[in-house]
CSV table of C-alpha atoms in Angstrom, one decimal:
chain,number,residue,atom,x,y,z
A,1,MET,CA,-5.7,9.5,-15.8
A,2,SER,CA,-8.7,8.0,-14.4
A,3,ASN,CA,-11.8,8.2,-15.7
A,4,VAL,CA,-12.9,9.3,-12.3
A,5,PRO,CA,-15.1,12.8,-12.5
A,6,PHE,CA,-13.0,16.3,-12.2
A,7,GLY,CA,-11.7,16.7,-8.4
A,8,ILE,CA,-13.6,12.9,-7.3
A,9,LYS,CA,-11.2,11.3,-5.2
A,10,THR,CA,-10.4,6.8,-5.5
A,11,ALA,CA,-11.2,5.3,-3.3
A,12,ALA,CA,-8.5,2.9,-2.5
A,13,THR,CA,-7.1,0.1,-0.3
A,14,ILE,CA,-3.5,-0.5,0.6
A,15,CYS,CA,-2.6,-3.5,1.6
A,16,VAL,CA,0.9,-4.2,4.0
A,17,LEU,CA,1.9,-8.3,4.6
A,18,LYS,CA,4.2,-8.6,7.3
A,19,ASN,CA,6.2,-10.3,9.0
A,20,GLY,CA,8.0,-9.3,11.8
A,21,ASP,CA,9.9,-6.6,10.5
A,22,ASP,CA,9.9,-7.9,6.9
A,23,PHE,CA,7.4,-6.7,4.4
A,24,LEU,CA,6.4,-8.4,0.9
A,25,LEU,CA,6.2,-6.0,-1.8
A,26,LEU,CA,5.1,-5.8,-5.2
A,27,LYS,CA,7.7,-4.7,-7.5
A,28,ARG,CA,5.0,-3.6,-9.9
A,29,LEU,CA,5.3,-4.8,-14.0
A,30,LYS,CA,2.6,-1.4,-14.9
A,31,GLU,CA,1.2,1.9,-13.6
A,32,PRO,CA,0.8,3.7,-11.7
A,33,ASN,CA,4.6,2.7,-10.0
A,34,LYS,CA,6.2,0.8,-12.6
A,35,ASP,CA,8.9,-0.4,-12.0
A,36,LEU,CA,8.5,0.6,-8.1
A,37,TYR,CA,8.0,-1.9,-5.1
A,38,THR,CA,4.6,-1.7,-3.0
A,39,PRO,CA,2.2,-2.4,-1.0
A,40,ILE,CA,-1.0,-4.4,-3.0
A,41,GLY,CA,-3.6,-3.1,-3.0
A,42,GLY,CA,-6.3,-1.3,-5.5
A,43,LYS,CA,-9.7,0.5,-5.9
A,44,LEU,CA,-12.6,-0.8,-3.9
A,45,ASP,CA,-15.6,-1.6,-5.7
A,46,PRO,CA,-19.2,0.2,-6.2
A,47,PHE,CA,-20.6,-0.9,-2.0
A,48,GLU,CA,-17.5,-2.8,-0.8
A,49,THR,CA,-16.2,-1.7,2.8
A,50,PRO,CA,-12.4,-0.6,2.8
A,51,GLN,CA,-11.9,-3.9,4.8
A,52,ALA,CA,-13.5,-6.1,2.1
A,53,GLY,CA,-11.3,-4.9,-0.5
A,54,ALA,CA,-8.9,-4.9,1.1
A,55,ILE,CA,-8.7,-8.6,2.0
A,56,SER,CA,-10.4,-9.3,-1.4
A,57,GLU,CA,-7.2,-7.2,-3.0
A,58,THR,CA,-4.6,-9.9,-0.9
A,59,LEU,CA,-6.3,-13.3,-2.3
A,60,GLU,CA,-6.3,-11.5,-5.9
A,61,GLU,CA,-3.3,-10.5,-5.7
A,62,THR,CA,-1.0,-13.7,-3.8
A,63,GLY,CA,-3.5,-16.2,-3.4
A,64,ILE,CA,-2.9,-15.1,0.1
A,65,LYS,CA,-6.4,-15.5,2.0
A,66,VAL,CA,-6.2,-13.7,5.4
A,67,ARG,CA,-9.2,-13.3,7.6
A,68,THR,CA,-9.2,-9.8,9.1
A,69,MET,CA,-7.1,-7.7,8.3
A,70,GLU,CA,-6.2,-4.5,10.9
A,71,PHE,CA,-7.4,-0.9,9.6
A,72,CYS,CA,-4.1,1.4,10.4
A,73,GLY,CA,-4.9,4.6,9.0
A,74,ILE,CA,-5.7,7.1,6.2
A,75,LEU,CA,-3.6,8.4,3.1
A,76,THR,CA,-4.9,10.8,0.7
A,77,GLU,CA,-2.4,12.0,-2.1
A,78,THR,CA,-3.6,14.6,-4.8
A,79,SER,CA,-1.9,15.4,-7.6
A,80,PRO,CA,-3.2,18.6,-10.3
A,81,THR,CA,-2.7,16.1,-13.0
A,82,LYS,CA,-1.8,12.2,-12.4
A,83,TYR,CA,-3.5,11.0,-9.3
A,84,ASN,CA,-6.5,11.5,-7.0
A,85,TRP,CA,-6.8,9.4,-3.6
A,86,ILE,CA,-7.9,8.5,-0.6
A,87,SER,CA,-6.6,4.6,0.7
A,88,TYR,CA,-7.2,3.2,3.0
A,89,VAL,CA,-4.1,0.8,4.9
A,90,TYR,CA,-4.4,-2.3,6.1
A,91,LEU,CA,-2.2,-4.8,7.9
A,92,ALA,CA,-2.0,-8.7,7.9
A,93,GLU,CA,1.2,-10.6,9.6
A,94,ILE,CA,1.4,-13.8,7.5
A,95,ASP,CA,3.6,-16.7,7.5
A,96,LYS,CA,6.8,-16.1,6.1
A,97,VAL,CA,5.7,-18.0,2.1
A,98,SER,CA,7.5,-18.7,-0.6
A,99,PRO,CA,6.0,-15.3,-2.4
A,100,PRO,CA,4.0,-16.2,-4.8
A,101,HIS,CA,2.6,-15.6,-8.4
A,102,CYS,CA,1.5,-12.8,-8.8
A,103,ASN,CA,-0.1,-11.1,-12.5
A,104,GLU,CA,1.0,-6.8,-11.4
A,105,GLY,CA,5.1,-7.9,-11.0
A,106,THR,CA,7.3,-9.8,-8.9
A,107,LEU,CA,7.0,-10.1,-5.0
A,108,GLU,CA,9.2,-10.4,-2.5
A,109,TRP,CA,10.2,-10.3,1.6
A,110,LEU,CA,12.1,-7.2,1.9
A,111,SER,CA,13.1,-5.8,5.3
A,112,PHE,CA,12.7,-2.6,6.8
A,113,GLY,CA,16.1,-1.5,6.5
A,114,GLN,CA,16.2,-2.3,3.0
A,115,ILE,CA,13.6,-0.2,2.1
A,116,LEU,CA,15.5,3.0,1.9
A,117,ASP,CA,17.4,1.8,-0.8
A,118,ILE,CA,15.3,0.5,-3.3
A,119,PRO,CA,12.6,2.1,-5.1
A,120,THR,CA,9.8,2.2,-3.4
A,121,PRO,CA,6.8,5.8,-4.1
A,122,LYS,CA,7.9,8.0,-1.3
A,123,THR,CA,4.8,8.1,0.6
A,124,ASP,CA,5.5,4.0,0.9
A,125,TRP,CA,8.8,4.9,3.3
A,126,PHE,CA,6.0,6.7,6.1
A,127,ILE,CA,3.7,3.9,5.6
A,128,TYR,CA,6.7,1.5,6.6
A,129,LYS,CA,7.7,3.5,9.1
A,130,PHE,CA,4.7,3.6,11.1
A,131,LEU,CA,3.4,0.2,10.9
A,132,VAL,CA,6.8,-1.0,12.7
A,133,ASN,CA,6.7,2.2,15.0
A,134,LYS,CA,3.3,0.7,15.8
A,135,GLU,CA,1.4,3.5,15.5
A,136,ASN,CA,-1.8,4.5,13.5
A,137,LEU,CA,-1.1,6.3,10.0
A,138,TYR,CA,-3.0,9.9,9.0
A,139,LEU,CA,-1.5,11.1,6.0
A,140,THR,CA,-1.3,13.7,3.6
A,141,PRO,CA,1.3,15.0,1.4
A,142,ASN,CA,1.8,18.4,3.9
A,143,MET,CA,2.6,16.2,6.9
A,144,MET,CA,5.1,14.4,4.6
A,145,LYS,CA,6.6,17.5,3.4
A,146,THR,CA,8.0,18.5,6.6
A,147,TRP,CA,9.0,14.9,8.2
A,148,LYS,CA,12.8,13.7,7.2
């Protein structure tokens, strides 16, 4: 459980790195989402803008330097006991480089078609779907329950 006061959402970034229909995803070594494939990302530092956080998390976790990232939307997730997040989703189209070393887990290039067949948080599939369709994203748990 986080040290954030009860009821306060943790602000974070989700940094999607993409080349065409392929995504550079992280198979996480630790919680949250241990053993699941996720985009890179992390909590915002105090006074850090979401875009600056997305750029710094990308560099920190992959060594890949991006100048800008496109804001794609917001994902809000709430659980009574495990998490309470508002995540700013950013996208960067990058060259298809060999997956770099990452302290958080193993980075792998996976196609959009493979994503339904790998262990990934349920919410993430919606993010990839929106990005492949070039749609802006605003998701809450209630919205996701009604979509298949």
